[in-house]
mmCIF file of C-alpha atoms in Angstrom:
data_model
loop_
_atom_site.group_PDB
_atom_site.id
_atom_site.type_symbol
_atom_site.label_atom_id
_atom_site.label_comp_id
_atom_site.label_asym_id
_atom_site.label_seq_id
_atom_site.Cartn_x
_atom_site.Cartn_y
_atom_site.Cartn_z
ATOM 1 C CA MET A 1 4.482 -18.260 -57.810
ATOM 2 C CA ILE A 2 1.819 -16.676 -59.903
ATOM 3 C CA LEU A 3 0.122 -18.929 -62.632
ATOM 4 C CA VAL A 4 -0.682 -16.573 -65.723
ATOM 5 C CA ALA A 5 -3.198 -18.402 -68.056
ATOM 6 C CA GLY A 6 -4.628 -17.343 -71.343
ATOM 7 C CA GLY A 7 -3.621 -16.771 -75.038
ATOM 8 C CA GLN A 8 -0.315 -16.028 -76.483
ATOM 9 C CA GLY A 9 -1.728 -13.245 -78.894
ATOM 10 C CA ASP A 10 -3.375 -11.356 -75.998
ATOM 11 C CA PRO A 11 -1.454 -8.030 -75.749
ATOM 12 C CA SER A 12 -2.482 -7.469 -71.986
ATOM 13 C CA MET A 13 -1.084 -10.861 -71.022
ATOM 14 C CA ALA A 14 2.050 -10.068 -72.898
ATOM 15 C CA VAL A 15 2.739 -6.920 -70.869
ATOM 16 C CA LEU A 16 1.962 -8.475 -67.574
ATOM 17 C CA VAL A 17 4.295 -11.349 -68.304
ATOM 18 C CA ASP A 18 7.117 -9.133 -69.250
ATOM 19 C CA ARG A 19 6.553 -6.900 -66.080
ATOM 20 C CA MET A 20 6.802 -10.199 -64.105
ATOM 21 C CA ALA A 21 10.106 -10.999 -65.790
ATOM 22 C CA ARG A 22 11.526 -7.491 -65.243
ATOM 23 C CA ARG A 23 10.396 -7.444 -61.436
ATOM 24 C CA GLY A 24 11.668 -11.207 -61.018
ATOM 25 C CA THR A 25 8.364 -12.208 -59.870
ATOM 26 C CA GLY A 26 8.063 -16.103 -59.971
ATOM 27 C CA HIS A 27 5.494 -17.168 -62.443
ATOM 28 C CA LEU A 28 4.375 -19.985 -64.669
ATOM 29 C CA ASN A 29 3.470 -18.781 -68.126
ATOM 30 C CA LEU A 30 0.533 -20.832 -69.390
ATOM 31 C CA LEU A 31 -0.164 -18.860 -72.630
ATOM 32 C CA LEU A 32 -1.345 -21.078 -75.444
ATOM 33 C CA GLY A 33 -1.085 -20.449 -79.165
ATOM 34 C CA SER A 34 -0.991 -22.240 -82.518
ATOM 35 C CA ASP A 35 2.328 -23.882 -81.815
ATOM 36 C CA ARG A 36 2.351 -23.818 -78.041
ATOM 37 C CA ASP A 37 0.502 -26.349 -75.936
ATOM 38 C CA PHE A 38 0.697 -28.079 -72.579
ATOM 39 C CA ASP A 39 -0.435 -31.379 -70.963
ATOM 40 C CA LEU A 40 -3.042 -30.425 -68.261
ATOM 41 C CA ARG A 41 -4.258 -32.768 -65.515
ATOM 42 C CA ILE A 42 -6.679 -31.935 -62.751
ATOM 43 C CA ASP A 43 -7.114 -34.815 -60.288
ATOM 44 C CA LEU A 44 -10.353 -34.183 -58.437
ATOM 45 C CA GLN A 45 -9.500 -36.949 -55.918
ATOM 46 C CA SER A 46 -6.192 -35.491 -54.792
ATOM 47 C CA ASN A 47 -7.380 -31.769 -55.678
ATOM 48 C CA SER A 48 -4.187 -31.273 -57.668
ATOM 49 C CA LEU A 49 -3.342 -29.433 -60.887
ATOM 50 C CA SER A 50 -0.475 -30.764 -63.001
ATOM 51 C CA ILE A 51 1.095 -28.948 -66.018
ATOM 52 C CA ASP A 52 3.435 -30.970 -68.212
ATOM 53 C CA GLY A 53 3.709 -33.542 -65.376
ATOM 54 C CA ARG A 54 4.462 -31.203 -62.788
ATOM 55 C CA VAL A 55 2.156 -30.756 -59.670
ATOM 56 C CA ILE A 56 1.973 -26.930 -59.236
ATOM 57 C CA ARG A 57 0.299 -25.059 -56.306
ATOM 58 C CA PRO A 58 0.187 -21.153 -57.329
ATOM 59 C CA GLY A 59 -0.173 -18.493 -54.754
ATOM 60 C CA GLY A 60 -1.984 -16.365 -57.175
ATOM 61 C CA CYS A 61 -3.592 -16.721 -60.586
ATOM 62 C CA PHE A 62 -4.277 -14.173 -63.329
ATOM 63 C CA ILE A 63 -6.370 -15.643 -66.160
ATOM 64 C CA ARG A 64 -8.233 -14.245 -69.166
ATOM 65 C CA HIS A 65 -10.468 -15.953 -71.629
ATOM 66 C CA ASP A 66 -8.578 -15.784 -75.044
ATOM 67 C CA VAL A 67 -10.270 -13.982 -77.663
ATOM 68 C CA PHE A 68 -7.183 -13.072 -79.596
ATOM 69 C CA LEU A 69 -7.016 -16.251 -81.445
ATOM 70 C CA TYR A 70 -4.229 -17.367 -83.981
ATOM 71 C CA ASP A 71 -4.950 -17.920 -87.554
ATOM 72 C CA THR A 72 -6.415 -21.301 -88.220
ATOM 73 C CA PRO A 73 -8.774 -22.990 -90.958
ATOM 74 C CA ASP A 74 -10.941 -24.177 -87.862
ATOM 75 C CA PRO A 75 -11.695 -21.149 -85.771
ATOM 76 C CA ALA A 76 -14.613 -22.906 -84.032
ATOM 77 C CA ALA A 77 -12.022 -25.482 -82.649
ATOM 78 C CA ALA A 78 -9.787 -22.577 -81.608
ATOM 79 C CA HIS A 79 -12.552 -20.942 -79.742
ATOM 80 C CA SER A 80 -13.591 -24.315 -78.120
ATOM 81 C CA ARG A 81 -10.002 -24.797 -77.098
ATOM 82 C CA ALA A 82 -9.710 -21.304 -75.565
ATOM 83 C CA LEU A 83 -13.035 -21.593 -73.642
ATOM 84 C CA ASN A 84 -12.365 -25.023 -72.253
ATOM 85 C CA TRP A 85 -8.835 -24.049 -71.054
ATOM 86 C CA TYR A 86 -10.201 -20.985 -69.449
ATOM 87 C CA GLN A 87 -13.026 -22.992 -67.622
ATOM 88 C CA ALA A 88 -10.637 -25.731 -66.523
ATOM 89 C CA ILE A 89 -8.058 -23.275 -64.940
ATOM 90 C CA ARG A 90 -10.427 -20.793 -63.611
ATOM 91 C CA GLY A 91 -12.670 -23.650 -62.057
ATOM 92 C CA TRP A 92 -9.746 -25.306 -60.215
ATOM 93 C CA CYS A 93 -8.225 -22.032 -58.838
ATOM 94 C CA ALA A 94 -11.788 -20.868 -57.881
ATOM 95 C CA ALA A 95 -12.048 -23.781 -55.730
ATOM 96 C CA GLN A 96 -8.849 -23.240 -53.787
ATOM 97 C CA PRO A 97 -9.231 -20.658 -50.991
ATOM 98 C CA GLY A 98 -5.565 -20.109 -50.749
ATOM 99 C CA ILE A 99 -5.014 -18.991 -54.293
ATOM 100 C CA ARG A 100 -5.184 -15.183 -54.704
ATOM 101 C CA LEU A 101 -7.622 -14.544 -57.525
ATOM 102 C CA PHE A 102 -9.340 -11.630 -58.990
ATOM 103 C CA ASN A 103 -13.267 -11.472 -59.023
ATOM 104 C CA ARG A 104 -13.574 -14.744 -57.339
ATOM 105 C CA GLN A 105 -17.059 -14.135 -55.957
ATOM 106 C CA SER A 106 -18.324 -13.209 -59.357
ATOM 107 C CA ILE A 107 -17.119 -16.221 -61.351
ATOM 108 C CA MET A 108 -20.654 -17.641 -62.183
ATOM 109 C CA ARG A 109 -22.213 -14.177 -62.500
ATOM 110 C CA GLU A 110 -22.976 -12.471 -65.785
ATOM 111 C CA ASN A 111 -21.689 -8.923 -66.268
ATOM 112 C CA ASN A 112 -24.442 -7.244 -67.644
ATOM 113 C CA LYS A 113 -24.534 -3.635 -68.955
ATOM 114 C CA ILE A 114 -28.045 -2.732 -68.260
ATOM 115 C CA GLU A 115 -27.785 -3.992 -64.698
ATOM 116 C CA ASN A 116 -24.535 -2.043 -64.287
ATOM 117 C CA LEU A 117 -25.995 1.242 -65.448
ATOM 118 C CA LEU A 118 -29.029 0.828 -63.089
ATOM 119 C CA ALA A 119 -26.751 -0.079 -60.150
ATOM 120 C CA ALA A 120 -24.605 2.888 -60.906
ATOM 121 C CA ARG A 121 -27.589 5.299 -60.664
ATOM 122 C CA GLN A 122 -28.705 3.764 -57.576
ATOM 123 C CA ILE A 123 -25.442 4.352 -55.863
ATOM 124 C CA GLY A 124 -25.207 7.921 -57.183
ATOM 125 C CA LEU A 125 -23.131 7.822 -60.153
ATOM 126 C CA ALA A 126 -24.300 10.167 -63.082
ATOM 127 C CA VAL A 127 -25.319 8.342 -66.288
ATOM 128 C CA PRO A 128 -26.343 9.589 -69.513
ATOM 129 C CA HIS A 129 -30.029 9.531 -70.633
ATOM 130 C CA THR A 130 -30.454 6.085 -72.057
ATOM 131 C CA LEU A 131 -32.995 3.981 -73.704
ATOM 132 C CA VAL A 132 -32.871 0.340 -74.617
ATOM 133 C CA THR A 133 -35.176 -0.378 -77.624
ATOM 134 C CA ASN A 134 -35.321 -2.163 -80.925
ATOM 135 C CA ASP A 135 -37.838 0.329 -82.179
ATOM 136 C CA PHE A 136 -36.018 3.296 -83.610
ATOM 137 C CA SER A 137 -38.730 4.832 -85.755
ATOM 138 C CA ASP A 138 -39.180 7.963 -83.710
ATOM 139 C CA LEU A 139 -35.519 8.528 -83.149
ATOM 140 C CA ARG A 140 -33.931 8.447 -86.340
ATOM 141 C CA HIS A 141 -34.426 12.144 -87.005
ATOM 142 C CA ASP A 142 -32.154 13.150 -84.252
ATOM 143 C CA ASP A 143 -28.703 13.477 -85.466
ATOM 144 C CA SER A 144 -27.110 13.671 -81.829
ATOM 145 C CA LEU A 145 -28.107 10.094 -80.746
ATOM 146 C CA ILE A 146 -25.658 7.118 -80.735
ATOM 147 C CA GLN A 147 -26.454 3.473 -80.628
ATOM 148 C CA LYS A 148 -24.607 0.252 -79.647
ATOM 149 C CA PRO A 149 -25.778 -3.259 -79.099
ATOM 150 C CA VAL A 150 -26.920 -4.125 -75.666
ATOM 151 C CA ALA A 151 -24.321 -7.163 -75.632
ATOM 152 C CA GLY A 152 -21.521 -5.340 -77.202
ATOM 153 C CA GLY A 153 -19.461 -6.761 -80.089
ATOM 154 C CA GLU A 154 -19.907 -3.618 -82.404
ATOM 155 C CA TYR A 155 -18.362 -0.318 -82.404
ATOM 156 C CA THR A 156 -20.452 2.617 -81.169
ATOM 157 C CA ALA A 157 -22.253 4.508 -84.201
ATOM 158 C CA LEU A 158 -24.598 7.334 -84.903
ATOM 159 C CA LEU A 159 -28.188 6.054 -84.750
ATOM 160 C CA ARG A 160 -28.995 7.659 -88.218
ATOM 161 C CA ASP A 161 -26.563 5.157 -89.896
ATOM 162 C CA LEU A 162 -28.136 1.971 -88.386
ATOM 163 C CA PRO A 163 -29.583 -0.177 -91.163
ATOM 164 C CA ALA A 164 -33.345 0.296 -91.252
ATOM 165 C CA ASP A 165 -34.282 -3.395 -90.997
ATOM 166 C CA SER A 166 -32.076 -3.717 -87.593
ATOM 167 C CA ARG A 167 -34.352 -5.110 -84.884
ATOM 168 C CA CYS A 168 -31.882 -6.106 -82.044
ATOM 169 C CA PRO A 169 -32.218 -4.287 -78.844
ATOM 170 C CA ARG A 170 -29.560 -1.431 -78.465
ATOM 171 C CA PHE A 171 -28.496 1.421 -76.207
ATOM 172 C CA VAL A 172 -29.544 4.735 -77.542
ATOM 173 C CA GLN A 173 -27.727 7.765 -75.762
ATOM 174 C CA PRO A 174 -26.900 11.363 -76.848
ATOM 175 C CA ARG A 175 -23.387 11.712 -78.194
ATOM 176 C CA LEU A 176 -21.149 12.802 -75.352
ATOM 177 C CA ASN A 177 -17.990 14.842 -75.127
ATOM 178 C CA ARG A 178 -14.322 14.001 -74.738
ATOM 179 C CA PRO A 179 -12.000 13.755 -73.099
ATOM 180 C CA GLU A 180 -13.107 10.176 -72.033
ATOM 181 C CA MET A 181 -12.059 8.584 -68.802
ATOM 182 C CA ARG A 182 -11.220 5.016 -67.999
ATOM 183 C CA VAL A 183 -10.856 3.975 -64.411
ATOM 184 C CA TYR A 184 -9.248 0.833 -63.222
ATOM 185 C CA ARG A 185 -10.147 -0.839 -59.888
ATOM 186 C CA ILE A 186 -7.393 -3.138 -58.903
ATOM 187 C CA GLY A 187 -8.005 -4.395 -55.351
ATOM 188 C CA ASP A 188 -7.571 -1.413 -53.307
ATOM 189 C CA ALA A 189 -5.968 0.579 -56.180
ATOM 190 C CA VAL A 190 -7.790 3.135 -58.487
ATOM 191 C CA MET A 191 -6.179 4.377 -61.410
ATOM 192 C CA GLY A 192 -7.372 6.727 -64.002
ATOM 193 C CA PHE A 193 -6.435 7.597 -67.667
ATOM 194 C CA ARG A 194 -7.802 10.278 -70.040
ATOM 195 C CA LEU A 195 -8.529 9.543 -73.540
ATOM 196 C CA THR A 196 -8.884 11.778 -76.618
ATOM 197 C CA SER A 197 -9.710 10.491 -80.079
ATOM 198 C CA PRO A 198 -11.276 12.324 -83.287
ATOM 199 C CA ASP A 199 -13.457 9.091 -83.775
ATOM 200 C CA LEU A 200 -16.882 8.509 -82.162
ATOM 201 C CA ASP A 201 -15.317 5.185 -81.115
ATOM 202 C CA TYR A 202 -11.840 5.391 -80.125
ATOM 203 C CA ARG A 203 -11.215 1.791 -80.945
ATOM 204 C CA LEU A 204 -11.996 2.312 -84.678
ATOM 205 C CA ALA A 205 -8.863 3.784 -85.989
ATOM 206 C CA GLN A 206 -6.447 3.189 -82.981
ATOM 207 C CA THR A 207 -5.589 6.991 -83.146
ATOM 208 C CA ALA A 208 -6.388 7.577 -79.402
ATOM 209 C CA THR A 209 -4.110 9.587 -77.246
ATOM 210 C CA LEU A 210 -3.727 8.327 -73.632
ATOM 211 C CA THR A 211 -2.616 10.084 -70.437
ATOM 212 C CA THR A 212 -2.636 9.223 -66.943
ATOM 213 C CA ALA A 213 -5.064 11.280 -64.884
ATOM 214 C CA PRO A 214 -6.125 11.664 -61.138
ATOM 215 C CA VAL A 215 -9.512 10.210 -60.259
ATOM 216 C CA PRO A 216 -11.604 12.544 -58.197
ATOM 217 C CA ALA A 217 -12.089 11.068 -54.712
ATOM 218 C CA ASP A 218 -15.863 11.203 -54.829
ATOM 219 C CA LEU A 219 -15.764 9.330 -58.284
ATOM 220 C CA ALA A 220 -13.322 6.763 -56.852
ATOM 221 C CA ASP A 221 -15.433 6.021 -53.820
ATOM 222 C CA LEU A 222 -18.576 5.517 -55.944
ATOM 223 C CA LEU A 223 -16.866 3.353 -58.308
ATOM 224 C CA VAL A 224 -15.471 1.056 -55.553
ATOM 225 C CA GLN A 225 -18.997 1.091 -54.229
ATOM 226 C CA LEU A 226 -20.317 -0.240 -57.602
ATOM 227 C CA CYS A 227 -17.683 -2.700 -57.917
ATOM 228 C CA ASP A 228 -18.205 -4.154 -54.457
ATOM 229 C CA ARG A 229 -21.860 -4.451 -55.200
ATOM 230 C CA LEU A 230 -21.160 -6.456 -58.298
ATOM 231 C CA ASN A 231 -18.222 -8.395 -56.480
ATOM 232 C CA LEU A 232 -15.493 -7.217 -58.696
ATOM 233 C CA ASP A 233 -12.182 -6.379 -57.334
ATOM 234 C CA PHE A 234 -10.633 -6.145 -60.809
ATOM 235 C CA ALA A 235 -12.589 -4.115 -63.472
ATOM 236 C CA ALA A 236 -12.580 -0.974 -65.718
ATOM 237 C CA ALA A 237 -15.177 1.624 -65.718
ATOM 238 C CA ASP A 238 -15.566 4.017 -68.870
ATOM 239 C CA PHE A 239 -16.841 7.665 -68.610
ATOM 240 C CA MET A 240 -17.552 10.406 -70.922
ATOM 241 C CA THR A 241 -18.042 14.007 -70.335
ATOM 242 C CA GLY A 242 -21.526 15.754 -70.235
ATOM 243 C CA ASP A 243 -22.331 19.079 -71.419
ATOM 244 C CA SER A 244 -21.813 20.441 -67.769
ATOM 245 C CA GLY A 245 -18.454 18.921 -67.648
ATOM 246 C CA GLU A 246 -19.495 16.063 -65.230
ATOM 247 C CA PRO A 247 -18.143 12.515 -65.912
ATOM 248 C CA LEU A 248 -21.006 10.259 -66.784
ATOM 249 C CA PHE A 249 -20.638 6.448 -66.386
ATOM 250 C CA LEU A 250 -21.077 4.319 -69.460
ATOM 251 C CA GLU A 251 -20.048 0.681 -68.586
ATOM 252 C CA LEU A 252 -18.013 -1.660 -66.458
ATOM 253 C CA ASN A 253 -15.684 -4.185 -67.902
ATOM 254 C CA SER A 254 -14.919 -7.322 -65.635
ATOM 255 C CA GLN A 255 -12.099 -8.493 -68.080
ATOM 256 C CA PRO A 256 -10.653 -5.279 -69.334
ATOM 257 C CA MET A 257 -7.783 -4.939 -71.894
ATOM 258 C CA PHE A 258 -4.993 -2.898 -70.272
ATOM 259 C CA ALA A 259 -1.874 -3.153 -72.373
ATOM 260 C CA ALA A 260 -1.917 0.353 -73.788
ATOM 261 C CA PHE A 261 -2.943 1.850 -70.464
ATOM 262 C CA ASP A 262 -0.181 -0.120 -68.587
ATOM 263 C CA ARG A 263 2.490 1.427 -71.150
ATOM 264 C CA THR A 264 1.198 4.906 -70.671
ATOM 265 C CA ALA A 265 1.469 4.350 -66.829
ATOM 266 C CA GLU A 266 5.171 2.965 -67.451
ATOM 267 C CA GLY A 267 4.101 -0.585 -65.857
ATOM 268 C CA ARG A 268 2.285 0.626 -62.728
ATOM 269 C CA LEU A 269 -0.989 -0.958 -63.764
ATOM 270 C CA SER A 270 0.708 -4.253 -64.051
ATOM 271 C CA ASP A 271 2.642 -3.743 -60.911
ATOM 272 C CA ALA A 272 -0.711 -3.181 -59.133
ATOM 273 C CA ILE A 273 -2.050 -6.517 -60.488
ATOM 274 C CA ILE A 274 1.113 -8.320 -59.558
ATOM 275 C CA ASP A 275 1.037 -6.662 -56.020
ATOM 276 C CA TYR A 276 -2.466 -7.760 -55.388
ATOM 277 C CA LEU A 277 -1.793 -11.362 -56.559
ATOM 278 C CA GLU A 278 1.299 -11.405 -54.230
ATOM 279 C CA GLN A 279 -0.753 -9.953 -51.425
ATOM 280 C CA ARG A 280 1.644 -7.067 -50.934
ATOM 281 C CA GLY A 281 -0.099 -4.500 -48.771
ATOM 282 C CA ALA A 282 -3.102 -6.619 -48.467
#
C-alpha cells in the first residue's frame, strides 16, 4: 500500500491518485482540505502511525508540502496546518527504512539554486552566463537581460522592468531561446518534455504547449550525476536553448509539479512514480 499525503487542491496529487485508482494500486489518500481532516497519531514508543484509529504500515509514500491552500479567512493557520502535517508524515516515513520514499537522503537538506548551478557546471552541464547581484546600476541598459529572485517566488522578467528601489539579490542572465525543455528524474527513469510559449515566463498566462521529447543520452547521464550528487532520486531540471542550439541548465526542483506533463505523457510520468514506490524493476 502506498500512502499519498498532501493537499486536496494540489493538481499533481490529484493526477497521481487518479492513476493509482485506474491501475488498481492499493493506496491511502491522505489529502487534506478545508472540509477534509484526519485523526493522526504517531506513537514513538511503539514506532507506529495511525490514521483515523487504524495502524498503517505503507510500503511506499509520496508526500508533497501543500502550497495550494483552500480559501480561508486565516491563511496563516492553513499554512501552519499544511507544514505540520508534512513534517509529521515525512518525518515518520523517513525514519522507516522499509518504506520506499523519494529523496530520502536529502530530507533535511536545502535545495539551493546557486549551489545547483555551480554543481551543474562542475559536472559538465552547460549553464548560461549568470550573475547574482543586488546592484543593477550598470546592467539596466541591456534590454537582453532577464532577472529572477534567488529564492524564487516571482515570475522571470526583464531586468529593465525591475523597480529602481529593488535591492534583493537576483539572478541576472541573458534572455534565452525556446523551445524550453523539462527533464524529470524518477528513480532510474528519465523523461523529457519540450515546452513552447510566447511569454517570457511560461507560467504567466498558461498558454504553453507541451510535447514529450527524447532526452539526449549525454544530457541524461549528466543530469543523473547532478541528481546523485544532490541525493535526489525525484527531481525536474529546466533547460533553455542557447544561441548555438545547445541546452543550457537553469535549475533543479526537488518537489516539481507534474500534472500537465503527466497528461501530455498519457499517465506515464505517474506510472514511473508508482513503479518506483512499488519497487517494480528496482
